[in-house]
Every structure is written in structure tokens, then in C-alpha cells.
């Protein structure tokens, strides 16, 4: 088969990480099929394989994504005579001469539409329904996401397969001298709490800041915030951080791994998660996680973290207080979380995804 994979990599985030890691893993496990990666940022792919090549599809601004999906992709599908196309970011072209597979990461835009910019709402709510109906198979990244798709779009359950993501092996690696260098360069405190991920209203970072700054005794602990702020969203805790709160901005995965390994806990009370990749990365690093008991989070974390029944300042503050007090039971949670995270690998994600490709092509052949 000659398979095309659409990978928008110029914007940092979960879908870009998914596309990048999936393609690299597919190149490692599949030497039979040929792959053409359609991407706006070929330099961000680290793929070594004679059966994988890239096709440049420019995307100069995020609002131009419809042109990317509906003009560039069909053009490249025809040019490279592809047998199948996989859209990795929840959309598919309106016309495509071959069978298609789409990955839908979450339906947060339906559950919390007020937390999205209007252009994002319009784009996702107009394109996702079309994509899931046109796709021969839909990939969800969790069992919860699969159920969400069935309920929202009344899709037949056998058209959707749940294939979880994984964390890069970088996060499970032991600490090295590089960690100490990074810690010194960033002037990391001895003890700190961490939020890592995209900074947007749905992630409830403001609740973490309020819970932390309202603690009676922080004992010299700092709250570090790492990640990209959503365009147009610039809350006061980023522009004028309160005492003992630091905004590190966007950091590399290598720096992020160090941050996880040295943190007392990752606090990420997102209002909705299709999977929870930052939680899995933290768990892989041996970092305790604090998150909400909802959406896909319990499926991922299980009983290996502190899960909050409500996303409120008092509930978050109680969890942070427990961490700062040195609750001895938390050490076991970290160990169990690391063991649980080790079950997820990109090779397994790739193997199950390639099986979807093969099933789609077999069904297409039988229908002819």
C-alpha cells in the first residue's frame, strides 16, 4: 500500500506530537508499506526509513487550515497516487480519490465550547462531523473518546477504534548530568509544583494559581508553569505572576522531562481531556499527577494519582497541601504510575494503526 499521513507540525500541541511520534514509530515497525507524509514542517520529523518520504504542504497561518485540508491534501493524494489517506487532526478533505481514516483527539469543542476562540469553534464543529461520516474508520485516542463519538454523532461503534497514545521514551529515561545543567540554567528551586501543557481556559490553570497562592504556608515551594499560551489568551498570572509563581514559557521535551522528574507533582485540572498526554508523560517520569476525575483521565491514571471529584480551588488546594505535607503514601503512587505508564508505547500505537489501514484496504478491495 501507498499511504498518506497528514501531519500539521508547525503548531505545538497534542495532535502534532501524536502525528510526529506515530510516523516515527510506523517507520520503525512497518517495512512493507510506503508512506508519504504531507506536512507543513518537514524539518520537525525525525524519520529514518527508505519507505517514508515527505511532501511539503505549506500552512502559513492556522486560519488557512481549511485550504490545507481541502486543496493541498487532495492535490498531493492524486500526485502521489495514494491508496489511503490518514488525517491525524480531526479533519478530512471534502473530496479525496481514496479511502480515508481520521483521528479525532477529543470533542471538547462540544462539551466546553465557551473555552474556544470563535474561529476554532466554527472550524471544528463544521469539519469534524463531515470527517467522521466520510471516514472508512475513525480512530479515537481513548475508550472515553470512542464513546463520545458514538454518542455525539450516532456513529456505528464498529466504525470507531480506540488506540491510545504513548509518551516518548525520553520521559521514562533516568536522570543524567544534563538534568543538573538544565536545572541550573533555569534556576529551578529545590521544591516546586508544576503545570505543563497548553495554557487555555479549558485547562483551568487559573484555578491552580489561585489555590496555590491562597495556601497559608507554602514553605518556599514555587509553582512553575510551562507551555504555550493559546493565541489571544494572556491571563494576568502570565503577564504579572504572583509571588512564588513563575512562567517558563514553551520548553523543549528535554527540558520538560527534567521538570517532571524534579517536581513534587504535576497539577493539571483540565475541564476535559480526550486522552491526557501531559499526564502520561509525567507518570512516565515518576512525577505524581493531580487531575480531575472525569472524561478520559480515570482511564489513563487509574488509582495511580490524586483524582479530584470537583475542579474547585478548595479541592485543588487540599491536594496541594497533601503533597507539600509529604504524605508518605504518595511515594507508592509515583511508583505505580510509572509502571502503569510503561504499558503505553508508540510501537503498539503504530502497530494497531497499521492494522486499521490494512483492514480499510481489505474492505475496499472486497467492495470492488
Tab-separated table of C-alpha atoms in Angstrom:
chain	number	residue	atom	x	y	z
A	1	UNK	CA	0.000	0.000	0.000
A	2	UNK	CA	0.972	3.606	-0.515
A	3	UNK	CA	-0.366	5.514	2.476
A	4	UNK	CA	-0.543	9.258	3.009
A	5	UNK	CA	-0.452	10.745	6.506
A	6	UNK	CA	-1.410	14.381	7.041
A	7	UNK	CA	0.749	15.934	9.753
A	8	UNK	CA	0.389	19.589	10.755
A	9	UNK	CA	3.561	20.041	12.792
A	10	UNK	CA	4.109	23.796	12.724
A	11	UNK	CA	1.870	24.312	15.775
A	12	UNK	CA	2.966	22.763	19.064
A	13	UNK	CA	0.346	20.615	20.787
A	14	UNK	CA	-1.042	17.139	21.314
A	15	UNK	CA	-2.085	16.469	17.685
A	16	UNK	CA	1.361	17.489	16.422
A	17	UNK	CA	3.087	15.256	18.987
A	18	UNK	CA	0.780	12.404	18.003
A	19	UNK	CA	1.497	12.778	14.297
A	20	UNK	CA	5.258	13.094	14.792
A	21	UNK	CA	5.577	10.125	17.155
A	22	UNK	CA	3.162	7.929	15.194
A	23	UNK	CA	5.039	8.464	11.926
A	24	UNK	CA	8.396	7.710	13.560
A	25	UNK	CA	7.021	4.513	15.119
A	26	UNK	CA	5.341	3.402	11.880
A	27	UNK	CA	8.700	3.819	10.119
A	28	UNK	CA	10.292	1.550	12.739
A	29	UNK	CA	7.737	-1.263	12.616
A	30	UNK	CA	6.478	-1.309	9.015
A	31	UNK	CA	8.913	-2.018	6.199
A	32	UNK	CA	6.253	-3.323	3.804
A	33	UNK	CA	4.064	-0.313	3.021
A	34	UNK	CA	5.199	3.012	1.558
A	35	UNK	CA	4.341	6.272	3.305
A	36	UNK	CA	4.053	9.860	2.118
A	37	UNK	CA	3.887	12.366	4.982
A	38	UNK	CA	2.127	15.586	3.959
A	39	UNK	CA	3.374	18.248	6.319
A	40	UNK	CA	3.886	21.952	6.772
A	41	UNK	CA	7.135	21.415	8.701
A	42	UNK	CA	9.265	18.569	7.273
A	43	UNK	CA	12.201	19.609	9.472
A	44	UNK	CA	10.293	18.553	12.593
A	45	UNK	CA	10.182	14.914	11.528
A	46	UNK	CA	12.985	12.581	12.577
A	47	UNK	CA	12.232	9.555	10.412
A	48	UNK	CA	14.794	7.071	9.202
A	49	UNK	CA	13.355	4.666	6.660
A	50	UNK	CA	13.554	4.160	2.920
A	51	UNK	CA	9.771	3.670	2.735
A	52	UNK	CA	8.885	7.074	4.232
A	53	UNK	CA	9.142	10.375	2.368
A	54	UNK	CA	7.713	13.832	2.916
A	55	UNK	CA	5.591	16.087	0.721
A	56	UNK	CA	5.604	19.769	1.673
A	57	UNK	CA	2.169	21.318	2.131
A	58	UNK	CA	2.563	24.923	3.349
A	59	UNK	CA	0.365	26.310	6.113
A	60	UNK	CA	1.263	29.943	6.746
A	61	UNK	CA	-1.413	30.580	9.400
A	62	UNK	CA	-3.779	28.372	11.398
A	63	UNK	CA	-6.884	30.009	9.889
A	64	UNK	CA	-5.760	28.663	6.496
A	65	UNK	CA	-6.137	25.044	7.605
A	66	UNK	CA	-9.318	24.522	5.515
A	67	UNK	CA	-7.262	25.250	2.382
A	68	UNK	CA	-4.605	22.815	3.641
A	69	UNK	CA	-7.191	20.072	4.169
A	70	UNK	CA	-9.326	20.622	1.085
A	71	UNK	CA	-6.801	21.807	-1.521
A	72	UNK	CA	-3.298	20.641	-0.644
A	73	UNK	CA	-4.227	17.179	0.588
A	74	UNK	CA	-6.333	16.112	-2.438
A	75	UNK	CA	-3.664	17.518	-4.752
A	76	UNK	CA	-0.910	15.509	-3.049
A	77	UNK	CA	-3.064	12.378	-2.821
A	78	UNK	CA	-3.504	12.465	-6.605
A	79	UNK	CA	0.095	13.426	-7.302
A	80	UNK	CA	1.497	10.536	-5.262
A	81	UNK	CA	-1.233	8.072	-6.329
A	82	UNK	CA	-2.043	7.110	-2.748
A	83	UNK	CA	-4.168	4.130	-1.791
A	84	UNK	CA	-5.263	5.551	1.574
A	85	UNK	CA	-5.140	8.851	3.454
A	86	UNK	CA	-4.971	9.334	7.248
A	87	UNK	CA	-5.915	12.730	8.688
A	88	UNK	CA	-4.314	12.991	12.125
A	89	UNK	CA	-6.028	16.165	13.364
A	90	UNK	CA	-9.756	15.526	13.216
A	91	UNK	CA	-10.420	16.658	9.634
A	92	UNK	CA	-10.503	15.178	6.145
A	93	UNK	CA	-10.704	16.749	2.680
A	94	UNK	CA	-14.169	17.259	1.242
A	95	UNK	CA	-13.092	15.240	-1.787
A	96	UNK	CA	-10.487	12.507	-1.876
A	97	UNK	CA	-9.940	9.794	-4.518
A	98	UNK	CA	-9.055	7.077	-1.978
A	99	UNK	CA	-10.392	5.640	1.302
A	100	UNK	CA	-9.716	7.738	4.410
A	101	UNK	CA	-9.025	7.292	8.110
A	102	UNK	CA	-9.319	10.125	10.628
A	103	UNK	CA	-8.071	10.502	14.204
A	104	UNK	CA	-10.301	12.601	16.479
A	105	UNK	CA	-8.441	13.593	19.638
A	106	UNK	CA	-11.389	14.932	21.607
A	107	UNK	CA	-14.795	16.585	21.413
A	108	UNK	CA	-14.034	19.345	23.901
A	109	UNK	CA	-15.489	21.892	21.479
A	110	UNK	CA	-18.897	20.297	22.101
A	111	UNK	CA	-18.518	19.913	25.865
A	112	UNK	CA	-16.921	23.294	26.625
A	113	UNK	CA	-17.435	25.484	23.549
A	114	UNK	CA	-17.053	28.700	25.556
A	115	UNK	CA	-13.358	27.904	26.147
A	116	UNK	CA	-12.528	28.026	22.425
A	117	UNK	CA	-11.887	31.031	20.201
A	118	UNK	CA	-14.815	31.527	17.804
A	119	UNK	CA	-12.763	30.575	14.745
A	120	UNK	CA	-11.722	27.287	16.397
A	121	UNK	CA	-15.348	26.556	17.265
A	122	UNK	CA	-16.551	27.198	13.734
A	123	UNK	CA	-13.757	25.164	12.159
A	124	UNK	CA	-14.036	22.118	14.417
A	125	UNK	CA	-17.826	21.998	14.636
A	126	UNK	CA	-18.185	22.253	10.872
A	127	UNK	CA	-15.354	19.914	9.848
A	128	UNK	CA	-15.347	17.134	12.455
A	129	UNK	CA	-18.902	15.891	11.688
A	130	UNK	CA	-18.067	15.720	7.981
A	131	UNK	CA	-14.797	13.889	8.650
A	132	UNK	CA	-16.236	11.174	10.883
A	133	UNK	CA	-19.014	10.453	8.398
A	134	UNK	CA	-16.677	10.307	5.402
A	135	UNK	CA	-14.004	8.190	7.077
A	136	UNK	CA	-13.874	4.456	6.472
A	137	UNK	CA	-12.575	4.171	10.045
A	138	UNK	CA	-12.363	6.681	12.882
A	139	UNK	CA	-9.559	6.433	15.446
A	140	UNK	CA	-10.261	7.709	18.959
A	141	UNK	CA	-7.389	8.065	21.425
A	142	UNK	CA	-9.265	6.585	24.396
A	143	UNK	CA	-12.265	4.404	25.149
A	144	UNK	CA	-13.965	7.500	26.562
A	145	UNK	CA	-13.328	9.324	23.281
A	146	UNK	CA	-14.795	6.416	21.368
A	147	UNK	CA	-17.964	6.573	23.447
A	148	UNK	CA	-18.111	10.339	22.970
A	149	UNK	CA	-18.010	9.943	19.186
A	150	UNK	CA	-20.750	7.316	19.195
A	151	UNK	CA	-22.985	9.497	21.381
A	152	UNK	CA	-22.341	12.818	19.621
A	153	UNK	CA	-22.604	11.655	16.014
A	154	UNK	CA	-24.673	8.451	16.334
A	155	UNK	CA	-21.901	6.504	14.629
A	156	UNK	CA	-21.845	2.736	14.457
A	157	UNK	CA	-19.488	1.564	17.196
A	158	UNK	CA	-17.698	-0.854	14.850
A	159	UNK	CA	-16.506	2.084	12.713
A	160	UNK	CA	-14.505	3.524	15.610
A	161	UNK	CA	-11.399	2.018	17.162
A	162	UNK	CA	-9.751	3.311	20.340
A	163	UNK	CA	-5.964	3.413	20.051
A	164	UNK	CA	-4.243	5.162	22.985
A	165	UNK	CA	-1.238	7.406	22.652
A	166	UNK	CA	2.107	6.973	24.417
A	167	UNK	CA	4.853	9.051	25.954
A	168	UNK	CA	8.238	9.430	24.321
A	169	UNK	CA	10.897	7.155	25.874
A	170	UNK	CA	12.676	10.396	26.760
A	171	UNK	CA	10.325	10.851	29.709
A	172	UNK	CA	10.992	7.407	31.193
A	173	UNK	CA	14.777	7.769	30.951
A	174	UNK	CA	16.733	8.050	34.213
A	175	UNK	CA	18.122	11.400	35.321
A	176	UNK	CA	21.517	12.362	33.902
A	177	UNK	CA	24.026	15.167	34.314
A	178	UNK	CA	22.006	17.027	31.691
A	179	UNK	CA	19.190	17.359	34.224
A	180	UNK	CA	21.501	19.202	36.605
A	181	UNK	CA	22.657	21.504	33.796
A	182	UNK	CA	19.069	22.322	32.816
A	183	UNK	CA	18.097	22.872	36.457
A	184	UNK	CA	20.973	25.299	36.920
A	185	UNK	CA	20.222	27.108	33.663
A	186	UNK	CA	16.577	27.608	34.659
A	187	UNK	CA	17.469	28.282	38.301
A	188	UNK	CA	14.956	25.640	39.353
A	189	UNK	CA	14.075	25.736	43.050
A	190	UNK	CA	14.646	22.701	45.250
A	191	UNK	CA	10.912	22.170	45.672
A	192	UNK	CA	8.226	23.137	43.184
A	193	UNK	CA	4.820	22.208	41.829
A	194	UNK	CA	4.297	22.145	38.083
A	195	UNK	CA	1.678	22.823	35.459
A	196	UNK	CA	2.732	21.759	31.947
A	197	UNK	CA	0.680	21.940	28.772
A	198	UNK	CA	-1.181	24.382	26.583
A	199	UNK	CA	-2.438	27.382	28.549
A	200	UNK	CA	-6.064	27.971	27.647
A	201	UNK	CA	-9.330	28.403	29.605
A	202	UNK	CA	-10.280	24.709	29.408
A	203	UNK	CA	-7.110	23.714	31.285
A	204	UNK	CA	-8.102	25.715	34.411
A	205	UNK	CA	-4.577	26.915	35.139
A	206	UNK	CA	-6.065	29.940	36.894
A	207	UNK	CA	-7.596	27.592	39.497
A	208	UNK	CA	-4.165	26.116	40.213
A	209	UNK	CA	-2.654	29.575	40.638
A	210	UNK	CA	-5.463	30.691	42.958
A	211	UNK	CA	-5.287	27.507	45.023
A	212	UNK	CA	-1.511	27.775	45.345
A	213	UNK	CA	-1.292	31.478	46.183
A	214	UNK	CA	-4.032	31.106	48.787
A	215	UNK	CA	-2.163	28.453	50.761
A	216	UNK	CA	-1.308	29.595	54.280
A	217	UNK	CA	2.166	28.032	54.298
A	218	UNK	CA	3.928	27.272	51.027
A	219	UNK	CA	7.266	26.610	52.731
A	220	UNK	CA	9.356	28.176	49.981
A	221	UNK	CA	7.766	25.994	47.289
A	222	UNK	CA	7.218	27.607	43.888
A	223	UNK	CA	4.603	26.975	41.215
A	224	UNK	CA	6.158	26.680	37.755
A	225	UNK	CA	4.026	26.981	34.615
A	226	UNK	CA	5.425	25.617	31.340
A	227	UNK	CA	3.728	25.655	27.960
A	228	UNK	CA	2.421	27.653	25.051
A	229	UNK	CA	-0.370	30.129	25.695
A	230	UNK	CA	-3.230	29.881	23.212
A	231	UNK	CA	-3.096	32.799	20.758
A	232	UNK	CA	-5.151	35.690	22.095
A	233	UNK	CA	-5.257	34.289	25.636
A	234	UNK	CA	-2.964	36.124	28.035
A	235	UNK	CA	-4.231	35.913	31.635
A	236	UNK	CA	-2.769	38.073	34.406
A	237	UNK	CA	-0.949	35.157	36.038
A	238	UNK	CA	1.276	35.013	32.942
A	239	UNK	CA	1.840	38.728	32.408
A	240	UNK	CA	2.163	39.581	36.126
A	241	UNK	CA	2.805	36.324	38.016
A	242	UNK	CA	2.016	36.391	41.762
A	243	UNK	CA	4.847	35.787	44.264
A	244	UNK	CA	6.397	32.296	44.003
A	245	UNK	CA	4.742	31.704	40.606
A	246	UNK	CA	6.981	31.540	37.510
A	247	UNK	CA	6.026	31.269	33.870
A	248	UNK	CA	8.726	29.431	31.914
A	249	UNK	CA	7.075	29.722	28.502
A	250	UNK	CA	7.239	26.949	25.956
A	251	UNK	CA	10.009	24.424	26.670
A	252	UNK	CA	11.541	21.524	24.759
A	253	UNK	CA	10.687	17.914	25.603
A	254	UNK	CA	14.175	17.501	27.059
A	255	UNK	CA	13.611	20.384	29.475
A	256	UNK	CA	10.094	19.145	30.203
A	257	UNK	CA	11.438	15.728	31.181
A	258	UNK	CA	13.733	17.389	33.706
A	259	UNK	CA	10.863	19.475	35.062
A	260	UNK	CA	8.721	16.372	35.570
A	261	UNK	CA	11.480	14.384	37.263
A	262	UNK	CA	12.209	17.115	39.825
A	263	UNK	CA	8.658	18.304	40.525
A	264	UNK	CA	6.732	17.476	43.671
A	265	UNK	CA	3.664	16.970	41.477
A	266	UNK	CA	2.065	17.938	38.186
A	267	UNK	CA	-1.262	19.673	38.787
A	268	UNK	CA	-3.412	19.653	35.652
A	269	UNK	CA	-7.123	20.132	36.462
A	270	UNK	CA	-8.271	20.326	32.851
A	271	UNK	CA	-12.014	20.529	32.357
A	272	UNK	CA	-11.964	17.870	29.641
A	273	UNK	CA	-9.339	15.502	28.210
A	274	UNK	CA	-9.582	13.236	25.194
A	275	UNK	CA	-6.514	11.375	26.459
A	276	UNK	CA	-4.193	13.360	28.758
A	277	UNK	CA	-0.741	13.157	27.175
A	278	UNK	CA	0.935	15.512	29.671
A	279	UNK	CA	-0.359	13.280	32.494
A	280	UNK	CA	1.152	10.212	30.839
A	281	UNK	CA	4.470	11.985	30.277
A	282	UNK	CA	4.578	12.974	33.947
A	283	UNK	CA	3.674	9.443	35.075
A	284	UNK	CA	6.456	8.042	32.867
A	285	UNK	CA	8.887	10.399	34.583
A	286	UNK	CA	7.869	9.260	38.066
A	287	UNK	CA	6.011	12.503	38.760
A	288	UNK	CA	2.870	12.449	40.879
A	289	UNK	CA	-0.184	13.737	38.984
A	290	UNK	CA	-3.188	15.703	40.255
A	291	UNK	CA	-6.118	15.849	37.823
A	292	UNK	CA	-9.910	15.755	37.593
A	293	UNK	CA	-11.855	12.513	37.842
A	294	UNK	CA	-13.689	12.881	34.525
A	295	UNK	CA	-13.516	12.342	30.753
A	296	UNK	CA	-10.542	10.114	29.784
A	297	UNK	CA	-8.446	10.860	32.886
A	298	UNK	CA	-9.536	7.942	35.144
A	299	UNK	CA	-9.000	5.551	32.229
A	300	UNK	CA	-5.400	6.731	31.957
A	301	UNK	CA	-4.406	7.414	35.567
A	302	UNK	CA	-6.443	4.737	37.354
A	303	UNK	CA	-5.605	4.710	41.050
A	304	UNK	CA	-2.049	5.939	40.443
A	305	UNK	CA	-2.605	9.659	41.090
A	306	UNK	CA	-4.693	12.147	43.033
A	307	UNK	CA	-8.004	12.497	41.184
A	308	UNK	CA	-10.333	15.317	42.158
A	309	UNK	CA	-14.085	14.794	42.267
A	310	UNK	CA	-14.614	18.509	41.658
A	311	UNK	CA	-12.475	21.118	39.937
A	312	UNK	CA	-12.535	23.858	42.528
A	313	UNK	CA	-9.992	25.978	44.388
A	314	UNK	CA	-10.663	24.216	47.749
A	315	UNK	CA	-10.281	20.738	46.197
A	316	UNK	CA	-7.065	21.661	44.391
A	317	UNK	CA	-5.681	23.388	47.485
A	318	UNK	CA	-6.385	20.299	49.600
A	319	UNK	CA	-4.456	18.138	47.116
A	320	UNK	CA	-1.531	20.589	47.022
A	321	UNK	CA	-1.480	20.734	50.831
A	322	UNK	CA	-1.285	16.944	50.956
A	323	UNK	CA	1.694	16.988	48.591
A	324	UNK	CA	3.547	19.735	50.454
A	325	UNK	CA	2.948	17.977	53.783
A	326	UNK	CA	4.891	14.989	52.468
A	327	UNK	CA	2.123	12.376	52.691
A	328	UNK	CA	4.146	9.114	52.779
A	329	UNK	CA	1.552	7.232	50.696
A	330	UNK	CA	2.349	9.379	47.667
A	331	UNK	CA	5.710	7.675	47.017
A	332	UNK	CA	3.886	4.434	46.199
A	333	UNK	CA	1.562	6.314	43.836
A	334	UNK	CA	4.570	7.578	41.883
A	335	UNK	CA	5.987	4.068	41.503
A	336	UNK	CA	2.661	2.590	40.462
A	337	UNK	CA	2.114	5.431	37.981
A	338	UNK	CA	5.472	4.826	36.342
A	339	UNK	CA	4.717	1.114	35.976
A	340	UNK	CA	1.277	1.890	34.545
A	341	UNK	CA	2.724	4.379	32.046
A	342	UNK	CA	5.193	1.770	30.780
A	343	UNK	CA	2.267	-0.176	29.282
A	344	UNK	CA	1.820	2.540	26.650
A	345	UNK	CA	4.292	2.525	23.735
A	346	UNK	CA	4.313	4.256	20.358
A	347	UNK	CA	5.237	0.950	18.719
A	348	UNK	CA	1.948	-0.540	19.938
A	349	UNK	CA	0.061	2.579	18.796
A	350	UNK	CA	1.694	2.257	15.370
A	351	UNK	CA	1.035	-1.485	15.126
A	352	UNK	CA	-2.671	-1.043	15.832
A	353	UNK	CA	-2.898	1.923	13.442
A	354	UNK	CA	-1.295	-0.018	10.584
A	355	UNK	CA	-3.815	-2.806	11.285
A	356	UNK	CA	-6.589	-0.239	10.732
A	357	UNK	CA	-5.030	0.746	7.386
A	358	UNK	CA	-4.902	-2.893	6.314
A	359	UNK	CA	-8.500	-3.535	7.366
A	360	UNK	CA	-9.738	-0.492	5.437
A	361	UNK	CA	-7.924	-1.555	2.279
A	362	UNK	CA	-9.130	-5.144	2.572
A	363	UNK	CA	-12.723	-3.935	2.902
A	364	UNK	CA	-12.268	-1.556	-0.043
A	365	UNK	CA	-10.919	-4.425	-2.155
A	366	UNK	CA	-13.810	-6.689	-1.205
A	367	UNK	CA	-16.313	-3.973	-2.141
A	368	UNK	CA	-14.935	-3.608	-5.663
